[in-house]
Each structure stands twice: as C-alpha cells, then as structure tokens.
Coordinates of C-alpha atoms and ligand atoms in Angstrom, one line a residue:
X1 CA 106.0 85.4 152.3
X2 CA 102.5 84.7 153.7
X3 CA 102.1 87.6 154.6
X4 CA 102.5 89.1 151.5
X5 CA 100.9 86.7 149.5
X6 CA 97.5 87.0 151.8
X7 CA 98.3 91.6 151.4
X8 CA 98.3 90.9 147.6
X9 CA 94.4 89.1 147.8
X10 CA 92.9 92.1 149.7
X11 CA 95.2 94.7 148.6
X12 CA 93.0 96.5 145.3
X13 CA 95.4 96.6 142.2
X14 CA 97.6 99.1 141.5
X15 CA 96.7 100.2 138.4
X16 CA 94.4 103.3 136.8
X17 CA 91.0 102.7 135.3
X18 CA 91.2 103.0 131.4
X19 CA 90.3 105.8 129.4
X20 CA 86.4 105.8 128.5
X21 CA 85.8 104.7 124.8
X22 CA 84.9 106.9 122.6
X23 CA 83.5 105.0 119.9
X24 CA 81.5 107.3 118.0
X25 CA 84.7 109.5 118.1
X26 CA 87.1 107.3 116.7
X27 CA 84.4 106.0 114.2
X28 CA 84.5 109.7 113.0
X29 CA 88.7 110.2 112.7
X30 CA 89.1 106.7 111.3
X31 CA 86.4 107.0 108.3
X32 CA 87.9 111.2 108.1
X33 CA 91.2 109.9 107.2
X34 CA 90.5 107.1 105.0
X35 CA 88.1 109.8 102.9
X36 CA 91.0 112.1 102.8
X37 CA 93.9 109.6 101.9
X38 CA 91.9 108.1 99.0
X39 CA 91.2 111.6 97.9
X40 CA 95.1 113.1 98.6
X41 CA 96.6 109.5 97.1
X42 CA 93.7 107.9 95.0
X43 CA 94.3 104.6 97.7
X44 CA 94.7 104.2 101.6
X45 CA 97.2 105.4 103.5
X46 CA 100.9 103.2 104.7
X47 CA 103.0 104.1 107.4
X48 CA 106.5 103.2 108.2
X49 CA 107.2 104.1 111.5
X50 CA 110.6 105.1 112.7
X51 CA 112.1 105.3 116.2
X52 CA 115.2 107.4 116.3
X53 CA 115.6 107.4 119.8
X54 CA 112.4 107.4 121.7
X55 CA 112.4 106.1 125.5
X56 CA 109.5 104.0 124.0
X57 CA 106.6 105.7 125.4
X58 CA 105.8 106.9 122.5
X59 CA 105.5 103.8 120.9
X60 CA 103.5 102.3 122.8
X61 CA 100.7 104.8 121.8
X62 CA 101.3 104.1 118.1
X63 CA 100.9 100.6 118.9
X64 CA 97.9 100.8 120.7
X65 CA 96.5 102.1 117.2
X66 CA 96.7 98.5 115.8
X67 CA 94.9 97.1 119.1
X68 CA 91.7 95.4 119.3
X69 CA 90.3 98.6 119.9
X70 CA 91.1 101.0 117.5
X71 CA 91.9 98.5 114.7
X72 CA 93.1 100.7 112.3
X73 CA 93.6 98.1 109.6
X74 CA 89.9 98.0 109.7
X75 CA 89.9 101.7 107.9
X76 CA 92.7 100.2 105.1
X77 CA 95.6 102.3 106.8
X78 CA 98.4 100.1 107.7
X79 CA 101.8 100.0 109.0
X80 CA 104.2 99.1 106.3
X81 CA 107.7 97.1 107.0
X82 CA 109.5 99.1 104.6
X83 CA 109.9 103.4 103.5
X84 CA 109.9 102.1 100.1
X85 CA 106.2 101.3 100.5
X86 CA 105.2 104.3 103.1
X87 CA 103.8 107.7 102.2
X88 CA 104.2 109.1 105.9
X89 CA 107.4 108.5 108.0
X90 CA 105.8 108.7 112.1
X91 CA 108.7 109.5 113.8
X92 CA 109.5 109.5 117.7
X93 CA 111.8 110.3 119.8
X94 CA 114.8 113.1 120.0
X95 CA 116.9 111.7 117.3
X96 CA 120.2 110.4 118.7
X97 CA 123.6 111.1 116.7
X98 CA 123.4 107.0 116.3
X99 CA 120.3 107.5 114.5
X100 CA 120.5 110.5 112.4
X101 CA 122.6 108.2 109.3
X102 CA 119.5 106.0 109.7
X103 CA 116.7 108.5 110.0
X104 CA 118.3 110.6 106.6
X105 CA 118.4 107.0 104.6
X106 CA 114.8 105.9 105.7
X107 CA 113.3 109.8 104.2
X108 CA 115.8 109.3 101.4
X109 CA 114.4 105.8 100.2
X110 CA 111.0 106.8 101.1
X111 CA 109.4 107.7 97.9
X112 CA 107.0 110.7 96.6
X113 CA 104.8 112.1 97.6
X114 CA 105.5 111.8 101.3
X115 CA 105.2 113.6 104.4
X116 CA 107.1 113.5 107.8
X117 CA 105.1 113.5 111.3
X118 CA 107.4 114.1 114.0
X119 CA 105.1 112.7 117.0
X120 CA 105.9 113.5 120.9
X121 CA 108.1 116.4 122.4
X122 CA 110.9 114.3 122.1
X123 CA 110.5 115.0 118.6
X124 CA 110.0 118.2 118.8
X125 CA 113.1 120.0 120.2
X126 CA 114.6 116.9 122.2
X127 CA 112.0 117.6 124.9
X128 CA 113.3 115.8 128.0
X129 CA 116.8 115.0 126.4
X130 CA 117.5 118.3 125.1
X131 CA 120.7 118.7 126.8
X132 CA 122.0 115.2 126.2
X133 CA 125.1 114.7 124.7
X134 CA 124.1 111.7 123.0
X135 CA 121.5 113.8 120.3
X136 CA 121.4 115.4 117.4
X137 CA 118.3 117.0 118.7
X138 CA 114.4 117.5 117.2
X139 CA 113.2 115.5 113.8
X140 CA 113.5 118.8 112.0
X141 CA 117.3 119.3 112.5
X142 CA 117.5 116.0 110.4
X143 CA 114.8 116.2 107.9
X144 CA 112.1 118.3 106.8
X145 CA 109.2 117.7 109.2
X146 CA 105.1 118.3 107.8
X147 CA 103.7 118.1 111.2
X148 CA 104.5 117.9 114.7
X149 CA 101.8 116.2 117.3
X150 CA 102.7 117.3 120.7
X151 CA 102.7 115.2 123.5
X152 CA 104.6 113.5 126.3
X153 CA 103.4 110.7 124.6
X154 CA 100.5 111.8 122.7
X155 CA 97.2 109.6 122.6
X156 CA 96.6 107.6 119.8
X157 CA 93.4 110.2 119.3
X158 CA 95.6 112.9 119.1
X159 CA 97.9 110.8 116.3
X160 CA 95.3 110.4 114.2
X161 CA 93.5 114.0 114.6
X162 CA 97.2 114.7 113.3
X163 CA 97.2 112.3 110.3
X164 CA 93.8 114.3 109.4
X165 CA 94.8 117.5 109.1
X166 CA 97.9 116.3 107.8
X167 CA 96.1 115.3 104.7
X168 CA 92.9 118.0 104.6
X169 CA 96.0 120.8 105.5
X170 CA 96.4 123.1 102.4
X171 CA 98.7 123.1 99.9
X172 CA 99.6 119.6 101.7
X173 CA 102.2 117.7 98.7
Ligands
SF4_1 S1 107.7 112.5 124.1 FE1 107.6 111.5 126.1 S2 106.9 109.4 125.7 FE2 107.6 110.2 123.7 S3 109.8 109.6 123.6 FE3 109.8 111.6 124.6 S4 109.8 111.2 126.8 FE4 109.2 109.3 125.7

C-alpha cells in the first residue's frame, strides 16, 4: 500500500493534454449560427436532445457544448426539456428496438418546422452495433433525418459546423 501510494506521487498522470482552444473559431460558429437561426426562425435556436441508444460517448460531446468553455447559452441556443419546445431533435446513438416507440413519439410531438440531426456513426448505420440483435438500426430507418455529423463521437466543433449548415443548407424547411 506504501508502495503504491509513494508510485502514485512520482508517477505523471495518466491522462492526455486537452485540445488547444480555439477561441476565435468557436467565436465565429457560435455568432454563424445564432445569425442564421434568427434569420431561418425569426428567434434562437432550442434543442431537445434525444439518446436512443448511444453508449454515451456521444453525449458527452453534446454536453461539453454547455461547458464553461463553449457556453452556448451565451449565443441564445439552448437545450430545451421538452420536443414540444425544440426545433432540432440531436439524436445519438444506433436506435435500439426499446427506443424506436420513443424516438417516433419525440419527432411526432415535436412541432414545425423542425429538423432531425442524427449525430455520431452510431447514428448513422448502427456503426459499431450494426449487427446487434438488440437495434432497429441508423436514425433514418426510424425517422426522416436532415443531417448526419459523422463521428465516433464527433467534437463539439464539428456539432455545431453541422447545426450551421444545417440552417444556411438550401431549400432547408
Ligand atoms: S458514435 Fe461512437 S461515441 Fe457515439 S454512440 Fe456510437 S460508439 Fe458511442
């Protein structure tokens, strides 16, 4: 027990430097969507976000978006409690067959104009769990899906580069 306990003083930790900031970056995507949600909606943009299966990894990105770092309240776009008050539905994950009766009831009481984002492999085409028996398979066997933002999990840069051209895409609803 000493021993180990004297190994974890010297010993360095065992964990990765972080990521550079990129201020000026996320400054730019940030202020980029808020521009084009107000323009696309007339207001900022709500979120409900909506795990049908995910192994969580994903998650944690789209959390990371409400951090002390990339604040995203800060631009007016939120994360909503509720589909009734969301215009995009971020979903992760493959969906599992225990999730597709929830996943089709969240789009259905999500009202108009709204847009799915299918975020991660997973949500792609199962990615990793493809072959499970336990899935239904990618968002888009379920509902229709706008956009899909690759990944395994993708950075929170990447989700809202994705938002972006979600809203600047043409003929976007
Ligand atoms: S894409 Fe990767 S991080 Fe996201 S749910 Fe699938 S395995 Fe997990």
């Amino acid at each position: 027990m000493r021993k180990l306990l004297f190994e974890s003083f010297v010993r360095a930790p065992l964990t990765e430097p972080p990521p550079l900031p990129d201020d000026a970056e996320l400054s730019r995507l940030t202020a980029a969507l808020d521009r084009a949600a107000r323009r696309r909606l007339g207001r900022s943009l709500s979120i409900r976000q909506v795990d049908a299966g995910s192994c969580n990894g994903c998650e944690l990105e789209i959390h990371a978006l409400n951090n002390a770092f990339y604040d995203l309240e800060r631009f007016g776009i939120r994360f909503v409690a509720s589909p009734r008050h969301a215009d995009v539905l971020l979903v992760t994950g493959p969906v599992t067959k225990n999730m597709r009766d929830a996943l089709e009831r969240t789009y259905n009481a999500t009202p108009g104009p709204k847009w799915v984002v299918a975020v991660g492999d997973c949500a792609f085409d199962g990615g990793c769990f493809a072959d499970s028996y336990a899935i239904v398979g990618g968002v888009s066997e379920v509902v229709p899906v706008d956009l899909h933002i690759r990944g395994c999990p993708p950075n929170p840069l990447q989700l809202l580069t994705g938002l972006l051209a979600l809203l600047e895409a043409e003929g976007a609803k």
